[in-house]
Short mmCIF file of C-alpha atoms and ligand atoms in Angstrom, two decimals:
data_model
loop_
_atom_site.label_atom_id
_atom_site.label_comp_id
_atom_site.label_asym_id
_atom_site.label_seq_id
_atom_site.Cartn_x
_atom_site.Cartn_y
_atom_site.Cartn_z
CA UNK I 173 -21.01 16.96 -35.17
CA UNK I 174 -21.63 14.00 -32.88
CA UNK I 175 -23.50 14.83 -29.69
CA UNK I 176 -21.42 13.83 -26.66
CA UNK I 177 -23.17 11.92 -23.90
CA UNK I 178 -23.43 14.11 -20.80
CA UNK I 179 -22.56 12.34 -17.57
CA UNK I 180 -23.14 13.69 -14.07
CA UNK I 181 -21.80 12.34 -10.79
CA UNK I 182 -24.11 12.21 -7.78
CA UNK I 183 -21.71 11.71 -4.85
CA UNK I 184 -22.50 10.98 -1.24
CA UNK I 185 -22.22 8.70 1.74
CA UNK I 186 -25.62 7.07 1.04
CA UNK I 187 -25.67 5.49 4.50
CA UNK I 188 -28.32 4.56 3.42
CA UNK I 189 -30.02 5.75 0.21
CA UNK I 190 -33.30 7.56 0.97
CA UNK I 191 -36.33 8.56 -1.08
CA UNK I 192 -34.92 12.09 -0.94
CA UNK I 193 -31.82 10.89 -2.83
CA UNK I 194 -34.04 9.09 -5.35
CA UNK I 195 -36.00 12.30 -5.93
CA UNK I 196 -32.74 14.12 -6.77
CA UNK I 197 -31.49 11.29 -9.02
CA UNK I 198 -34.75 11.30 -11.00
CA UNK I 199 -34.48 15.06 -11.49
CA UNK I 200 -30.85 14.68 -12.62
CA UNK I 201 -31.89 12.01 -15.12
CA UNK I 202 -34.18 14.59 -16.79
CA UNK I 203 -31.13 16.75 -17.50
CA UNK I 204 -28.21 14.36 -18.07
CA UNK I 205 -27.82 11.29 -20.28
CA UNK I 206 -26.18 9.28 -17.54
CA UNK I 207 -25.95 9.64 -13.76
CA UNK I 208 -23.25 7.86 -11.78
CA UNK I 209 -24.20 7.43 -8.13
CA UNK I 210 -20.80 7.48 -6.45
CA UNK I 211 -20.55 6.25 -2.88
CA UNK I 212 -17.67 7.78 -0.96
CA UNK I 213 -15.27 5.31 0.57
CA UNK I 214 -14.25 7.13 3.73
CA UNK I 215 -12.47 4.88 6.26
CA UNK I 216 -12.45 7.65 8.90
CA UNK I 217 -16.26 7.99 8.96
CA UNK I 218 -18.14 5.28 10.83
CA UNK I 219 -21.02 4.06 8.68
CA UNK I 220 -23.96 1.85 9.64
CA UNK I 221 -23.85 -0.01 6.33
CA UNK I 222 -20.73 -1.43 4.68
CA UNK I 223 -19.72 -0.15 1.26
CA UNK I 224 -20.96 -3.38 -0.35
CA UNK I 225 -24.32 -3.08 1.40
CA UNK I 226 -24.75 0.55 0.36
CA UNK I 227 -23.87 -0.14 -3.28
CA UNK I 228 -26.12 -3.22 -3.38
CA UNK I 229 -29.13 -1.36 -1.91
CA UNK I 230 -28.73 1.41 -4.52
CA UNK I 231 -28.46 -1.11 -7.35
CA UNK I 232 -31.59 -2.90 -6.13
CA UNK I 233 -33.47 0.41 -6.01
CA UNK I 234 -32.56 1.29 -9.61
CA UNK I 235 -33.01 -2.21 -10.93
CA UNK I 236 -32.05 -2.33 -14.59
CA UNK I 237 -32.11 1.42 -15.34
CA UNK I 238 -29.38 1.83 -17.96
CA UNK I 239 -29.00 5.60 -17.34
CA UNK I 240 -28.00 5.03 -13.72
CA UNK I 241 -24.65 3.52 -12.76
CA UNK I 242 -23.55 2.79 -9.21
CA UNK I 243 -19.92 2.97 -8.18
CA UNK I 244 -17.70 3.79 -5.20
CA UNK I 245 -14.81 6.21 -5.00
CA UNK I 246 -12.11 7.42 -2.65
CA UNK I 247 -9.92 10.50 -2.74
CA UNK I 248 -10.90 13.74 -4.44
CA UNK I 249 -14.33 13.92 -6.00
CA UNK I 250 -13.13 16.13 -8.88
CA UNK I 251 -10.46 13.57 -9.78
CA UNK I 252 -13.10 10.87 -9.87
CA UNK I 253 -15.39 13.11 -11.98
CA UNK I 254 -12.55 13.73 -14.44
CA UNK I 255 -11.75 10.04 -14.67
CA UNK I 256 -15.41 9.37 -15.54
CA UNK I 257 -15.44 12.22 -18.06
CA UNK I 258 -18.33 13.82 -16.15
CA UNK I 259 -19.39 17.42 -16.81
CA UNK I 260 -21.22 17.97 -13.53
CA UNK I 261 -21.49 17.12 -9.86
CA UNK I 262 -25.06 16.91 -8.60
CA UNK I 263 -26.00 17.89 -5.07
CA UNK I 264 -29.45 18.06 -3.57
CA UNK I 265 -30.65 21.11 -1.64
CA UNK I 266 -33.28 20.78 1.03
CA UNK I 267 -33.37 23.87 3.21
CA UNK I 268 -31.25 26.98 3.60
CA UNK I 269 -29.22 25.12 6.21
CA UNK I 270 -27.69 22.98 3.42
CA UNK I 271 -26.47 26.05 1.58
CA UNK I 272 -23.36 27.08 3.49
CA UNK I 273 -21.52 23.75 3.49
CA UNK I 274 -22.59 23.00 -0.10
CA UNK I 275 -21.39 26.43 -1.25
CA UNK I 276 -18.04 25.86 0.43
CA UNK I 277 -17.67 22.40 -1.09
CA UNK I 278 -18.66 23.61 -4.57
CA UNK I 279 -16.14 26.46 -4.45
CA UNK I 280 -13.38 24.11 -3.32
CA UNK I 281 -14.27 21.68 -6.08
CA UNK I 282 -14.20 24.53 -8.61
CA UNK I 283 -10.80 25.62 -7.37
CA UNK I 284 -9.52 22.06 -7.76
CA UNK I 285 -11.04 21.61 -11.22
CA UNK I 286 -12.73 24.48 -13.03
CA UNK I 287 -14.11 22.23 -15.76
CA UNK I 288 -16.56 20.34 -13.54
CA UNK I 289 -19.70 22.30 -12.69
CA UNK I 290 -21.68 21.84 -9.48
CA UNK I 291 -25.39 21.61 -10.17
CA UNK I 292 -27.84 22.00 -7.28
CA UNK I 293 -31.26 20.47 -7.55
CA UNK I 294 -34.13 21.31 -5.21
CA UNK I 295 -35.60 18.32 -3.49
CA UNK I 296 -39.31 17.59 -3.67
CA UNK I 297 -41.19 19.34 -0.86
CA UNK I 298 -42.05 15.97 0.68
CA UNK I 299 -38.38 15.19 1.38
CA UNK I 300 -37.31 18.49 2.89
CA UNK I 301 -36.80 16.96 6.34
CA UNK I 302 -35.46 13.62 5.14
CA UNK I 303 -31.84 12.67 5.81
CA UNK I 304 -30.01 9.37 6.20
CA UNK I 305 -29.02 10.22 9.77
CA UNK I 306 -32.50 11.16 10.99
CA UNK I 307 -33.93 8.01 9.38
CA UNK I 308 -31.31 5.86 11.14
CA UNK I 309 -32.08 7.54 14.45
CA UNK I 310 -35.82 7.01 14.12
CA UNK I 311 -35.37 3.38 13.01
CA UNK I 312 -32.99 2.65 15.88
CA UNK I 313 -35.76 3.42 18.36
CA UNK I 314 -38.46 1.55 16.51
CA UNK I 315 -39.87 4.41 14.40
CA UNK I 316 -41.63 3.55 11.15
CA UNK I 317 -39.51 4.90 8.31
CA UNK I 318 -40.95 2.63 5.61
CA UNK I 319 -42.29 5.50 3.47
CA UNK I 320 -38.99 7.39 3.53
CA UNK I 321 -36.68 4.78 1.99
CA UNK I 322 -36.90 2.33 -0.90
CA UNK I 323 -38.02 -1.22 -0.09
CA UNK I 324 -34.50 -2.72 -0.35
CA UNK I 325 -33.25 -0.21 2.24
CA UNK I 326 -36.21 -0.73 4.55
CA UNK I 327 -35.57 -4.49 4.63
CA UNK I 328 -31.89 -3.95 5.41
CA UNK I 329 -32.61 -1.40 8.17
CA UNK I 330 -34.97 -3.90 9.77
CA UNK I 331 -32.10 -6.40 9.83
CA UNK I 332 -29.86 -3.89 11.61
CA UNK I 333 -32.57 -2.62 13.95
CA UNK I 334 -35.13 -5.40 14.38
CA UNK I 335 -37.29 -3.10 16.56
CA UNK I 336 -38.14 -1.05 13.44
CA UNK I 337 -40.00 -4.03 11.94
CA UNK I 338 -43.55 -2.77 12.15
O1 LIG S 503 -23.55 12.45 1.57
P1 LIG S 503 -22.50 13.41 2.02
O2 LIG S 503 -21.77 12.83 3.21
O3 LIG S 503 -23.05 14.78 2.27
O4 LIG S 503 -21.43 13.54 0.81
C1 LIG S 503 -20.25 14.27 0.95
C2 LIG S 503 -19.29 14.09 -0.24
C3 LIG S 503 -19.05 12.62 -0.51
C4 LIG S 503 -19.91 14.70 -1.48
C5 LIG S 503 -17.95 14.82 0.08
O5 LIG S 503 -17.52 14.44 1.34
C6 LIG S 503 -16.84 14.56 -0.93
O6 LIG S 503 -16.92 14.93 -2.07
N1 LIG S 503 -15.76 13.89 -0.48
C7 LIG S 503 -14.63 13.54 -1.32
C8 LIG S 503 -13.37 14.30 -0.90
C9 LIG S 503 -13.24 15.62 -1.65
O7 LIG S 503 -13.23 15.69 -2.86
N2 LIG S 503 -13.10 16.71 -0.88
C10 LIG S 503 -12.87 18.05 -1.42
C11 LIG S 503 -14.12 18.81 -1.73
S1 LIG S 503 -14.84 19.48 -0.30
#
């Protein structure tokens, strides 16, 4: 019997991609044949980076890796997962505080489509306190966030917040 390629979706806002996200993607790549990083198109949520900027920064950070695809989606995540023939949705867990909302989201997704499993991966200890929003806040006031994001993201944040260029 032919072995079917197992695809997982890693969804998120990625405003912007952080080293914490990269840690989760690398762990997912150990388990799945292909990981699709899917950026949510959500017109009602104000983002710092445009969709094009977010997708481009992710592509630059995974330059040429054939197991990682970058895409954007709108609407229901489970519908997108089905369209991509994915078997799993990946979410990263940092601390206990992530659990409640992730649990709720996973149960809703299961109710909407029982065939797509939610898989939670524990982030590396180093990234426990890393989030896109805290990085943006620090950068806005000139904080050095260069070791928390990939180079492509750091350059782009410096464009948005020139004070963070240090
Ligand atoms: O990076 P984020 O903002 O924590 O990601 C949240 C995301 C994109 C995973 C979530 O908002 C989502 O899946 N949105 C799509 C709409 C949907 O399917 N909602 C029903 C499940 S709660």
